[in-house]
Amino acid sequence: GGIITQTPKFLIGQEGQKLTLKCQQNFNHDTMYWYRQDSGKGLRLIYYSITENDLQKGDLSEGYDASREKKSSFSLTVTSAQKNEMAVFLCASSIQGNNQAPLFGEGTRLSVL
Amino acid sequence: AQSVTQPDARVTVSEGASLQLRCKYSSSVTPYLFWYVQYPRQGLQLLLKYYSGDPVVQGVNGFEAEFSKSNSSFHLRKASVHWSDSAVYFCAVSITGGYKVVFGSGTRLLVSP
């Protein structure tokens, strides 16, 4: 079986800092996603990438950049961390083709001081 | 645009009792529908998915869901819950031909002894 690995698991940043979160999958999936999870608010889509070299904005892309370096990896950058921000960032991937169910990593927990 | 509503933020049931978690979707076309479960400090795990065919779809660990086009619903059910089912459950939707998966805000299930 495969796995989605997110690094780091915990990230503490300073206000205004640029922070990068990384995601690697060994499923050989084409499509990858970044979601943000806030307490009580469910998941909101930040960016997704249908195939290598593709990048699509989700509903919450402002304040973030993303990069699909290769098929197996997808990075997310918080361009300027907001004071007291706390959230979990979840990476997911799915097989080729639309309407596939994404499989998720365990998340990166962000706290901004 | 498609959307998902989970009207119950929290549900408490007794161990051994039956369970129904509600999900309503909004979509101009028949969507793909998913249920996920999230245990503490973990990513989301897929329970089941539906697109067409028998409106009752079976998932893992005794869960099933029933699709109703007339009610725009996709409720999750289990005949007899166990304490280990305590978790947060998410309903999600993807429109036909799309890659974007939209999640509801989640329902926290507590199974009491």
Short mmCIF file of C-alpha atoms in Angstrom, two decimals:
data_model
loop_
_atom_site.label_atom_id
_atom_site.label_comp_id
_atom_site.label_asym_id
_atom_site.label_seq_id
_atom_site.Cartn_x
_atom_site.Cartn_y
_atom_site.Cartn_z
CA GLY A 1 0.00 0.00 0.00
CA GLY A 2 0.96 3.60 -0.43
CA ILE A 3 1.26 6.52 1.89
CA ILE A 4 0.99 10.27 1.87
CA THR A 5 3.68 11.92 3.95
CA GLN A 6 3.36 15.49 5.11
CA THR A 7 6.25 17.42 6.58
CA PRO A 8 6.58 18.88 9.05
CA LYS A 9 3.88 17.46 11.33
CA PHE A 10 3.97 20.59 13.48
CA LEU A 11 4.97 24.06 12.35
CA ILE A 12 5.32 27.12 14.55
CA GLY A 13 5.84 30.39 12.78
CA GLN A 14 6.09 34.09 13.41
CA GLU A 15 3.72 36.73 12.11
CA GLY A 16 4.66 37.75 8.58
CA GLN A 17 6.89 34.75 8.05
CA LYS A 18 6.85 32.73 4.83
CA LEU A 19 6.24 29.07 5.62
CA THR A 20 6.44 26.01 3.37
CA LEU A 21 4.61 22.74 3.85
CA LYS A 22 5.55 19.64 1.88
CA CYS A 23 3.62 16.59 0.73
CA GLN A 24 4.89 13.39 -0.85
CA GLN A 25 2.80 10.43 -2.09
CA ASN A 26 3.92 7.07 -3.38
CA PHE A 27 0.59 5.94 -4.82
CA ASN A 28 1.65 7.20 -8.26
CA HIS A 29 -1.47 9.37 -8.22
CA ASP A 30 -1.90 12.11 -10.78
CA THR A 31 -4.06 14.53 -8.81
CA MET A 32 -3.04 16.20 -5.56
CA TYR A 33 -4.83 18.61 -3.22
CA TRP A 34 -4.18 21.01 -0.37
CA TYR A 35 -7.00 21.65 2.11
CA ARG A 36 -7.13 23.84 5.18
CA GLN A 37 -9.08 22.62 8.21
CA ASP A 38 -10.21 25.06 10.88
CA SER A 39 -11.98 23.90 13.97
CA GLY A 40 -15.69 23.54 13.30
CA LYS A 41 -15.42 24.70 9.71
CA GLY A 42 -14.69 21.57 7.77
CA LEU A 43 -12.18 21.50 4.94
CA ARG A 44 -11.61 24.28 2.45
CA LEU A 45 -9.75 23.71 -0.79
CA ILE A 46 -6.68 25.88 -1.25
CA TYR A 47 -5.00 24.51 -4.39
CA TYR A 48 -5.12 21.37 -6.46
CA SER A 49 -3.08 19.92 -9.29
CA ILE A 50 -4.70 17.59 -11.78
CA THR A 51 -1.44 16.34 -13.26
CA GLU A 52 2.23 17.15 -12.98
CA ASN A 53 2.86 20.76 -14.09
CA ASP A 54 -0.78 21.73 -13.52
CA LEU A 55 -1.97 24.12 -10.82
CA GLN A 56 -5.55 25.13 -10.03
CA LYS A 57 -6.80 27.60 -7.43
CA GLY A 58 -9.37 26.48 -4.93
CA ASP A 59 -11.74 28.57 -2.86
CA LEU A 60 -9.10 29.74 -0.39
CA SER A 61 -6.01 30.40 -2.52
CA GLU A 62 -5.41 34.01 -1.46
CA GLY A 63 -2.39 34.16 0.82
CA TYR A 64 -0.97 30.90 -0.48
CA ASP A 65 1.25 29.66 -3.28
CA ALA A 66 1.63 26.07 -4.43
CA SER A 67 4.12 24.13 -6.48
CA ARG A 68 3.89 20.69 -8.06
CA GLU A 69 7.57 19.88 -8.31
CA LYS A 70 7.05 16.41 -9.69
CA LYS A 71 4.30 13.83 -9.85
CA SER A 72 4.87 12.61 -6.33
CA SER A 73 5.25 15.94 -4.53
CA PHE A 74 3.12 19.01 -3.94
CA SER A 75 4.21 21.94 -1.77
CA LEU A 76 2.20 24.73 -0.21
CA THR A 77 3.60 28.08 0.89
CA VAL A 78 1.92 30.42 3.33
CA THR A 79 3.15 33.72 1.92
CA SER A 80 2.72 35.75 5.13
CA ALA A 81 1.63 34.02 8.31
CA GLN A 82 -1.12 35.76 10.25
CA LYS A 83 -0.75 36.36 13.99
CA ASN A 84 -2.59 33.80 16.18
CA GLU A 85 -3.45 31.72 13.15
CA MET A 86 -4.06 28.07 13.96
CA ALA A 87 -5.10 25.46 11.41
CA VAL A 88 -4.41 22.00 10.09
CA PHE A 89 -3.31 21.68 6.47
CA LEU A 90 -4.24 18.41 4.82
CA CYS A 91 -2.69 17.07 1.64
CA ALA A 92 -4.56 14.51 -0.46
CA SER A 93 -4.11 12.65 -3.72
CA SER A 94 -6.29 10.63 -6.09
CA ILE A 95 -5.90 8.38 -9.10
CA GLN A 96 -6.22 9.64 -12.64
CA GLY A 97 -9.67 10.59 -13.76
CA ASN A 98 -12.29 12.88 -12.39
CA ASN A 99 -14.55 12.21 -9.45
CA GLN A 100 -12.09 9.99 -7.64
CA ALA A 101 -12.08 9.95 -3.85
CA PRO A 102 -8.97 11.69 -2.49
CA LEU A 103 -6.80 9.87 0.03
CA PHE A 104 -5.40 12.01 2.82
CA GLY A 105 -2.19 12.50 4.73
CA GLU A 106 -2.19 13.10 8.48
CA GLY A 107 -1.79 16.83 8.24
CA THR A 108 0.53 19.64 9.26
CA ARG A 109 -0.54 21.62 12.32
CA LEU A 110 0.31 25.28 12.06
CA SER A 111 0.49 27.76 14.92
CA VAL A 112 1.54 31.36 14.43
CA LEU A 113 2.81 33.31 17.41
CA ALA B 1 -21.45 25.58 -7.65
CA GLN B 2 -21.88 22.47 -5.58
CA SER B 3 -22.12 22.64 -1.80
CA VAL B 4 -22.64 20.32 1.12
CA THR B 5 -24.51 20.88 4.37
CA GLN B 6 -24.19 18.75 7.46
CA PRO B 7 -26.86 20.19 9.74
CA ASP B 8 -25.76 18.47 12.93
CA ALA B 9 -22.48 19.68 14.37
CA ARG B 10 -22.59 17.10 17.17
CA VAL B 11 -24.46 13.84 17.65
CA THR B 12 -24.42 11.66 20.75
CA VAL B 13 -25.69 8.09 20.72
CA SER B 14 -25.45 5.19 23.11
CA GLU B 15 -23.28 2.24 22.29
CA GLY B 16 -25.30 -0.37 20.45
CA ALA B 17 -27.86 2.12 19.20
CA SER B 18 -28.45 2.89 15.55
CA LEU B 19 -27.04 5.98 13.90
CA GLN B 20 -27.93 8.38 11.15
CA LEU B 21 -25.76 11.33 10.18
CA ARG B 22 -27.37 13.76 7.78
CA CYS B 23 -25.93 15.25 4.62
CA LYS B 24 -27.64 17.51 2.12
CA TYR B 25 -26.01 18.56 -1.12
CA SER B 26 -26.65 21.22 -3.67
CA SER B 27 -25.73 20.53 -7.27
CA SER B 28 -27.33 21.17 -10.64
CA VAL B 29 -26.28 17.72 -11.81
CA THR B 30 -26.02 14.38 -10.07
CA PRO B 31 -22.79 14.54 -8.13
CA TYR B 32 -20.32 12.00 -6.85
CA LEU B 33 -20.81 11.67 -3.10
CA PHE B 34 -18.42 10.56 -0.38
CA TRP B 35 -18.35 9.98 3.35
CA TYR B 36 -15.10 10.23 5.28
CA VAL B 37 -14.20 9.71 8.93
CA GLN B 38 -11.49 11.55 10.86
CA TYR B 39 -10.09 10.19 14.12
CA PRO B 40 -8.19 12.52 16.45
CA ARG B 41 -4.91 13.86 15.03
CA GLN B 42 -5.32 11.88 11.84
CA GLY B 43 -6.21 12.58 8.24
CA LEU B 44 -9.52 11.64 6.67
CA GLN B 45 -10.31 8.04 5.79
CA LEU B 46 -12.80 7.13 3.08
CA LEU B 47 -15.86 5.21 4.32
CA LEU B 48 -17.83 4.94 1.08
CA LYS B 49 -18.63 6.63 -2.22
CA TYR B 50 -21.58 6.79 -4.59
CA TYR B 51 -22.35 7.90 -8.09
CA SER B 52 -25.01 5.73 -9.62
CA GLY B 53 -26.86 2.45 -9.26
CA ASP B 54 -28.37 1.10 -6.07
CA PRO B 55 -29.09 4.14 -3.89
CA VAL B 56 -27.89 2.26 -0.81
CA VAL B 57 -24.13 1.86 -0.83
CA GLN B 58 -22.14 -0.22 1.63
CA GLY B 59 -18.93 0.99 3.18
CA VAL B 60 -16.35 -0.16 5.67
CA ASN B 61 -16.97 -1.10 9.30
CA GLY B 62 -20.72 -1.65 8.83
CA PHE B 63 -21.50 1.83 7.53
CA GLU B 64 -23.89 2.43 4.68
CA ALA B 65 -25.37 5.51 3.05
CA GLU B 66 -28.52 6.15 1.11
CA PHE B 67 -28.73 8.53 -1.81
CA SER B 68 -31.99 10.39 -2.43
CA LYS B 69 -32.19 12.51 -5.54
CA SER B 70 -35.59 13.91 -4.60
CA ASN B 71 -34.31 15.06 -1.21
CA SER B 72 -30.78 15.93 -2.37
CA SER B 73 -29.49 13.89 0.52
CA PHE B 74 -26.85 11.29 1.24
CA HIS B 75 -27.33 10.20 4.85
CA LEU B 76 -24.90 7.88 6.60
CA ARG B 77 -26.23 5.03 8.74
CA LYS B 78 -25.01 2.29 10.99
CA ALA B 79 -27.19 -0.32 12.66
CA SER B 80 -25.23 -0.60 15.90
CA VAL B 81 -22.47 1.81 16.90
CA HIS B 82 -19.37 0.98 18.91
CA TRP B 83 -17.43 3.33 21.16
CA SER B 84 -14.61 3.26 18.60
CA ASP B 85 -16.90 4.97 16.08
CA SER B 86 -16.50 8.21 18.01
CA ALA B 87 -14.93 10.57 15.48
CA VAL B 88 -15.75 13.39 13.09
CA TYR B 89 -17.60 12.44 9.93
CA PHE B 90 -17.46 14.45 6.72
CA CYS B 91 -19.74 14.35 3.72
CA ALA B 92 -18.21 15.49 0.42
CA VAL B 93 -19.36 16.09 -3.15
CA SER B 94 -17.73 16.25 -6.55
CA ILE B 95 -19.63 17.23 -9.67
CA THR B 96 -19.55 14.99 -12.69
CA GLY B 97 -16.45 15.60 -14.75
CA GLY B 98 -14.81 17.63 -12.02
CA TYR B 99 -11.77 17.30 -9.84
CA LYS B 100 -12.82 19.71 -7.15
CA VAL B 101 -14.09 17.92 -4.03
CA VAL B 102 -16.11 20.07 -1.62
CA PHE B 103 -16.55 19.05 2.01
CA GLY B 104 -19.22 19.73 4.58
CA SER B 105 -18.37 21.16 7.98
CA GLY B 106 -18.44 17.75 9.63
CA THR B 107 -20.46 16.04 12.37
CA ARG B 108 -18.72 15.06 15.61
CA LEU B 109 -20.06 11.73 16.82
CA LEU B 110 -19.76 10.74 20.44
CA VAL B 111 -20.71 7.20 21.38
CA SER B 112 -21.50 6.97 25.08
CA PRO B 113 -21.18 3.73 27.05
#
